[in-house]
mmCIF file of C-alpha atoms in Angstrom:
data_model
loop_
_atom_site.group_PDB
_atom_site.id
_atom_site.type_symbol
_atom_site.label_atom_id
_atom_site.label_comp_id
_atom_site.label_asym_id
_atom_site.label_seq_id
_atom_site.Cartn_x
_atom_site.Cartn_y
_atom_site.Cartn_z
ATOM 1 C CA MET J 1 -0.305 -0.163 0.401
ATOM 2 C CA THR J 2 1.186 3.618 -1.052
ATOM 3 C CA ALA J 3 1.785 6.211 1.711
ATOM 4 C CA ILE J 4 -1.354 8.614 0.385
ATOM 5 C CA ALA J 5 -3.214 5.406 1.122
ATOM 6 C CA ARG J 6 -2.576 4.617 4.104
ATOM 7 C CA ILE J 7 -2.601 8.694 5.207
ATOM 8 C CA SER J 8 -5.900 9.128 3.632
ATOM 9 C CA GLY J 9 -7.236 5.826 4.457
ATOM 10 C CA VAL J 10 -8.225 4.689 1.046
ATOM 11 C CA THR J 11 -8.881 1.448 1.750
ATOM 12 C CA SER J 12 -10.439 1.246 4.571
ATOM 13 C CA LEU J 13 -13.918 0.213 4.449
ATOM 14 C CA PRO J 14 -16.604 2.834 5.883
ATOM 15 C CA HIS J 15 -18.161 2.833 8.295
ATOM 16 C CA SER J 16 -21.938 0.712 9.501
ATOM 17 C CA ALA J 17 -24.434 -0.756 11.430
ATOM 18 C CA ALA J 18 -26.465 -3.921 11.694
ATOM 19 C CA GLY J 19 -29.508 -3.598 9.527
ATOM 20 C CA MET J 20 -28.542 -0.838 6.964
ATOM 21 C CA ARG J 21 -29.154 -0.256 3.540
ATOM 22 C CA ILE J 22 -26.573 -0.160 1.823
ATOM 23 C CA GLY J 23 -25.240 0.332 -2.108
ATOM 24 C CA LEU J 24 -22.542 -1.135 -3.757
ATOM 25 C CA PHE J 25 -21.357 1.255 -7.166
ATOM 26 C CA GLY J 26 -18.098 -0.348 -8.336
ATOM 27 C CA GLY J 27 -16.012 1.008 -11.297
ATOM 28 C CA SER J 28 -12.933 2.657 -12.938
ATOM 29 C CA PHE J 29 -13.741 6.038 -12.228
ATOM 30 C CA ASN J 30 -10.961 6.497 -14.816
ATOM 31 C CA PRO J 31 -12.068 9.907 -14.007
ATOM 32 C CA ILE J 32 -15.495 9.985 -12.455
ATOM 33 C CA HIS J 33 -17.939 12.184 -13.758
ATOM 34 C CA GLN J 34 -21.255 13.505 -13.213
ATOM 35 C CA GLY J 35 -22.478 10.977 -15.079
ATOM 36 C CA HIS J 36 -21.335 9.000 -12.196
ATOM 37 C CA VAL J 37 -22.680 11.153 -9.472
ATOM 38 C CA LEU J 38 -25.824 11.121 -10.754
ATOM 39 C CA VAL J 39 -26.274 7.209 -10.293
ATOM 40 C CA MET J 40 -25.281 7.149 -7.392
ATOM 41 C CA GLU J 41 -28.116 9.767 -5.620
ATOM 42 C CA GLU J 42 -30.632 8.839 -8.105
ATOM 43 C CA THR J 43 -30.435 4.918 -6.495
ATOM 44 C CA LEU J 44 -29.403 5.902 -2.681
ATOM 45 C CA ARG J 45 -32.426 8.116 -2.876
ATOM 46 C CA ARG J 46 -34.652 5.910 -5.040
ATOM 47 C CA LEU J 47 -33.914 2.453 -3.257
ATOM 48 C CA GLU J 48 -34.556 4.164 -0.053
ATOM 49 C CA LEU J 49 -30.970 3.211 0.825
ATOM 50 C CA ASP J 50 -29.782 5.042 3.733
ATOM 51 C CA ALA J 51 -26.068 4.068 2.211
ATOM 52 C CA LEU J 52 -23.781 3.900 -0.724
ATOM 53 C CA TRP J 53 -20.257 2.306 -1.027
ATOM 54 C CA VAL J 54 -18.267 2.938 -3.373
ATOM 55 C CA LEU J 55 -16.323 0.243 -4.039
ATOM 56 C CA VAL J 56 -12.738 2.057 -6.399
ATOM 57 C CA THR J 57 -11.653 -0.916 -8.335
ATOM 58 C CA PRO J 58 -7.771 -1.840 -8.880
ATOM 59 C CA GLY J 59 -8.646 -2.660 -12.403
ATOM 60 C CA ASN J 60 -11.545 -3.929 -14.719
ATOM 61 C CA PRO J 61 -10.605 -7.488 -15.652
ATOM 62 C CA LEU J 62 -12.797 -6.864 -18.921
ATOM 63 C CA LYS J 63 -9.976 -3.875 -19.858
ATOM 64 C CA SER J 64 -6.724 -2.833 -20.595
ATOM 65 C CA HIS J 65 -5.054 -0.935 -17.445
ATOM 66 C CA ALA J 66 -3.116 1.258 -20.305
ATOM 67 C CA GLU J 67 -3.838 4.979 -19.099
ATOM 68 C CA LEU J 68 -5.521 3.447 -15.908
ATOM 69 C CA ALA J 69 -4.537 5.710 -12.977
ATOM 70 C CA PRO J 70 -3.531 5.548 -9.290
ATOM 71 C CA LEU J 71 -6.590 4.031 -7.086
ATOM 72 C CA SER J 72 -5.269 6.441 -4.634
ATOM 73 C CA GLU J 73 -5.781 9.089 -7.656
ATOM 74 C CA ARG J 74 -9.270 8.486 -8.358
ATOM 75 C CA VAL J 75 -10.288 7.472 -5.333
ATOM 76 C CA LEU J 76 -9.417 11.128 -3.749
ATOM 77 C CA ASN J 77 -10.816 12.883 -6.910
ATOM 78 C CA ALA J 78 -13.887 10.525 -6.257
ATOM 79 C CA ARG J 79 -14.386 11.184 -3.094
ATOM 80 C CA GLU J 80 -13.140 15.238 -4.369
ATOM 81 C CA MET J 81 -16.009 15.190 -6.422
ATOM 82 C CA ILE J 82 -18.632 13.253 -4.202
ATOM 83 C CA LYS J 83 -20.733 16.124 -1.929
ATOM 84 C CA ASN J 84 -23.781 13.945 -0.538
ATOM 85 C CA PRO J 85 -22.039 12.222 3.213
ATOM 86 C CA ARG J 86 -24.339 8.873 2.648
ATOM 87 C CA ILE J 87 -22.179 8.676 -0.290
ATOM 88 C CA LYS J 88 -18.664 7.292 1.168
ATOM 89 C CA VAL J 89 -15.975 6.119 -1.815
ATOM 90 C CA THR J 90 -13.216 3.284 -1.152
ATOM 91 C CA GLY J 91 -10.703 1.405 -2.905
ATOM 92 C CA PHE J 92 -10.510 -2.145 -0.429
ATOM 93 C CA GLU J 93 -10.880 -4.612 -2.813
ATOM 94 C CA ASP J 94 -6.811 -3.190 -3.307
ATOM 95 C CA GLU J 95 -6.010 -4.119 0.020
ATOM 96 C CA LYS J 96 -7.845 -7.420 -0.363
ATOM 97 C CA ASN J 97 -6.684 -8.858 -3.855
ATOM 98 C CA PHE J 98 -9.855 -8.640 -4.822
ATOM 99 C CA ARG J 99 -10.111 -8.747 -8.383
ATOM 100 C CA PHE J 100 -13.746 -10.134 -9.544
ATOM 101 C CA THR J 101 -16.496 -8.396 -7.876
ATOM 102 C CA TRP J 102 -17.701 -11.931 -7.275
ATOM 103 C CA GLN J 103 -14.693 -12.425 -4.243
ATOM 104 C CA THR J 104 -15.889 -8.514 -3.041
ATOM 105 C CA LEU J 105 -19.814 -9.610 -2.624
ATOM 106 C CA ALA J 106 -18.784 -12.317 -1.140
ATOM 107 C CA PHE J 107 -16.529 -10.665 1.882
ATOM 108 C CA LEU J 108 -18.793 -8.302 2.491
ATOM 109 C CA LYS J 109 -21.752 -10.713 2.343
ATOM 110 C CA THR J 110 -19.318 -13.123 4.718
ATOM 111 C CA THR J 111 -18.529 -10.306 7.259
ATOM 112 C CA LEU J 112 -20.928 -8.090 8.020
ATOM 113 C CA PRO J 113 -24.201 -10.310 7.969
ATOM 114 C CA ASP J 114 -26.160 -8.361 8.841
ATOM 115 C CA ARG J 115 -26.188 -4.908 6.802
ATOM 116 C CA ARG J 116 -28.259 -5.502 3.237
ATOM 117 C CA PHE J 117 -26.871 -4.690 1.012
ATOM 118 C CA VAL J 118 -27.828 -3.260 -3.753
ATOM 119 C CA TRP J 119 -25.232 -4.432 -6.266
ATOM 120 C CA ILE J 120 -25.112 -0.844 -8.300
ATOM 121 C CA MET J 121 -24.916 -0.810 -12.135
ATOM 122 C CA GLY J 122 -25.435 0.123 -15.193
ATOM 123 C CA ALA J 123 -27.340 -0.899 -18.233
ATOM 124 C CA ASP J 124 -24.057 -1.002 -20.344
ATOM 125 C CA SER J 125 -22.772 -3.528 -17.909
ATOM 126 C CA LEU J 126 -25.369 -5.519 -17.814
ATOM 127 C CA ALA J 127 -25.332 -5.817 -21.412
ATOM 128 C CA ASP J 128 -22.301 -7.628 -20.184
ATOM 129 C CA PHE J 129 -22.931 -10.079 -17.427
ATOM 130 C CA HIS J 130 -22.421 -13.242 -18.352
ATOM 131 C CA ARG J 131 -19.140 -12.109 -19.003
ATOM 132 C CA TRP J 132 -18.621 -11.242 -15.881
ATOM 133 C CA GLU J 133 -16.320 -14.127 -13.800
ATOM 134 C CA ARG J 134 -19.276 -15.884 -11.104
ATOM 135 C CA TRP J 135 -21.924 -14.017 -12.701
ATOM 136 C CA HIS J 136 -24.878 -16.732 -11.895
ATOM 137 C CA ASP J 137 -22.921 -16.428 -8.325
ATOM 138 C CA ILE J 138 -23.346 -12.316 -8.170
ATOM 139 C CA ALA J 139 -26.864 -12.718 -8.518
ATOM 140 C CA ARG J 140 -27.207 -15.051 -5.663
ATOM 141 C CA LEU J 141 -25.633 -13.312 -3.954
ATOM 142 C CA MET J 142 -27.441 -10.163 -3.247
ATOM 143 C CA PRO J 143 -29.969 -8.073 -4.689
ATOM 144 C CA ILE J 144 -28.985 -6.083 -8.498
ATOM 145 C CA ALA J 145 -30.080 -2.378 -9.424
ATOM 146 C CA VAL J 146 -29.586 -1.885 -12.750
ATOM 147 C CA TYR J 147 -29.814 2.057 -13.760
ATOM 148 C CA ALA J 148 -30.501 2.720 -17.807
ATOM 149 C CA ARG J 149 -27.715 4.323 -19.826
ATOM 150 C CA PRO J 150 -28.080 6.540 -22.792
ATOM 151 C CA GLY J 151 -28.127 3.175 -25.516
ATOM 152 C CA SER J 152 -28.009 0.505 -23.664
ATOM 153 C CA SER J 153 -31.885 -0.521 -22.396
ATOM 154 C CA ARG J 154 -32.366 -2.944 -25.363
ATOM 155 C CA ARG J 155 -28.587 -4.474 -25.353
ATOM 156 C CA ALA J 156 -28.826 -4.925 -21.359
ATOM 157 C CA LEU J 157 -32.563 -6.003 -21.726
ATOM 158 C CA ALA J 158 -32.288 -8.594 -23.854
ATOM 159 C CA SER J 159 -29.006 -9.948 -22.982
ATOM 160 C CA ARG J 160 -28.907 -14.035 -21.757
ATOM 161 C CA ALA J 161 -27.904 -12.620 -18.369
ATOM 162 C CA ALA J 162 -31.095 -10.606 -17.958
ATOM 163 C CA LEU J 163 -33.123 -13.605 -19.685
ATOM 164 C CA ALA J 164 -31.934 -15.573 -17.243
ATOM 165 C CA LEU J 165 -32.607 -13.918 -14.203
ATOM 166 C CA ALA J 166 -36.557 -12.508 -15.572
ATOM 167 C CA PRO J 167 -37.636 -14.514 -12.742
ATOM 168 C CA GLY J 168 -36.183 -13.078 -10.241
ATOM 169 C CA ARG J 169 -37.046 -9.407 -11.264
ATOM 170 C CA ILE J 170 -38.828 -6.396 -9.553
ATOM 171 C CA ASP J 171 -41.540 -3.838 -10.971
ATOM 172 C CA GLY J 172 -39.358 -0.465 -10.704
ATOM 173 C CA GLU J 173 -42.825 1.167 -8.284
ATOM 174 C CA ASP J 174 -41.079 -1.974 -5.736
ATOM 175 C CA ALA J 175 -37.524 -0.530 -5.805
ATOM 176 C CA PRO J 176 -37.230 0.203 -1.975
ATOM 177 C CA THR J 177 -38.454 -3.180 -0.998
ATOM 178 C CA LEU J 178 -35.178 -4.214 -3.176
ATOM 179 C CA ALA J 179 -32.905 -4.575 -0.214
ATOM 180 C CA GLY J 180 -35.011 -6.341 1.716
ATOM 181 C CA LEU J 181 -35.613 -9.610 -0.714
ATOM 182 C CA ARG J 182 -33.556 -13.205 -0.751
ATOM 183 C CA PRO J 183 -31.688 -12.360 -4.101
ATOM 184 C CA PRO J 184 -32.080 -13.560 -7.292
ATOM 185 C CA ALA J 185 -33.925 -10.348 -7.945
ATOM 186 C CA TRP J 186 -33.564 -7.255 -9.451
ATOM 187 C CA VAL J 187 -35.119 -3.984 -11.296
ATOM 188 C CA TYR J 188 -33.911 -2.383 -13.888
ATOM 189 C CA LEU J 189 -34.142 2.119 -13.618
ATOM 190 C CA HIS J 190 -35.074 4.482 -15.781
ATOM 191 C CA GLY J 191 -34.786 7.468 -14.939
ATOM 192 C CA ARG J 192 -32.572 11.009 -15.860
ATOM 193 C CA GLN J 193 -29.345 10.192 -17.601
ATOM 194 C CA SER J 194 -25.852 11.922 -18.750
ATOM 195 C CA SER J 195 -23.965 11.104 -21.616
ATOM 196 C CA LEU J 196 -21.023 11.352 -20.413
ATOM 197 C CA SER J 197 -18.406 8.614 -20.361
ATOM 198 C CA SER J 198 -14.981 8.816 -18.540
ATOM 199 C CA SER J 199 -13.407 7.067 -22.012
ATOM 200 C CA ALA J 200 -14.772 9.999 -23.977
ATOM 201 C CA ILE J 201 -13.394 12.176 -21.526
ATOM 202 C CA ARG J 202 -9.869 10.483 -21.110
ATOM 203 C CA ALA J 203 -9.608 10.582 -24.986
ATOM 204 C CA GLU J 204 -11.056 14.826 -25.057
ATOM 205 C CA ARG J 205 -7.711 15.211 -22.559
ATOM 206 C CA LYS J 206 -4.797 13.582 -24.653
ATOM 207 C CA ASN J 207 -5.857 15.688 -27.453
#
């Protein structure tokens, strides 16, 4: 772990208490932008969560790490941008040497069994969810909230994972009940969207 990680608590797990409803929103956030924050705020409100943890990953196994900024930089930038005190940012997966989402979720479920976690992801991630390591196990570990992304809805809802998990889907109006449901359970949330993307921001900065 780097000195800056130790000083700033980059890899610390956020504080929580028994019974809390906590959303988990993972990603590289390379860099974070207001589109990410929009999803955080909307899911926090619509799922009626007590807190939302932003899990800044060491690196997406399905993507190139050639342009990946250091973990500490990405965590600190996210903390600077996010103003909501109920949203906490951590890079704890790096300290645990977790590289796959199922490892993170299994650890949290085992370590904090009295919290009610919900995994949050964008519709673009649902479209490729079947490519994730042990994606069936992820769906069995905790409920999932999928938030609409520009141009991704049709592909996401017709994806292999969406079709396989169709029996566990609930209506958007029932989203506040999701944290208390036994997985596999998931909801697809339509709402405000942003066309911003981390890759486009990186390309603009390069130019």
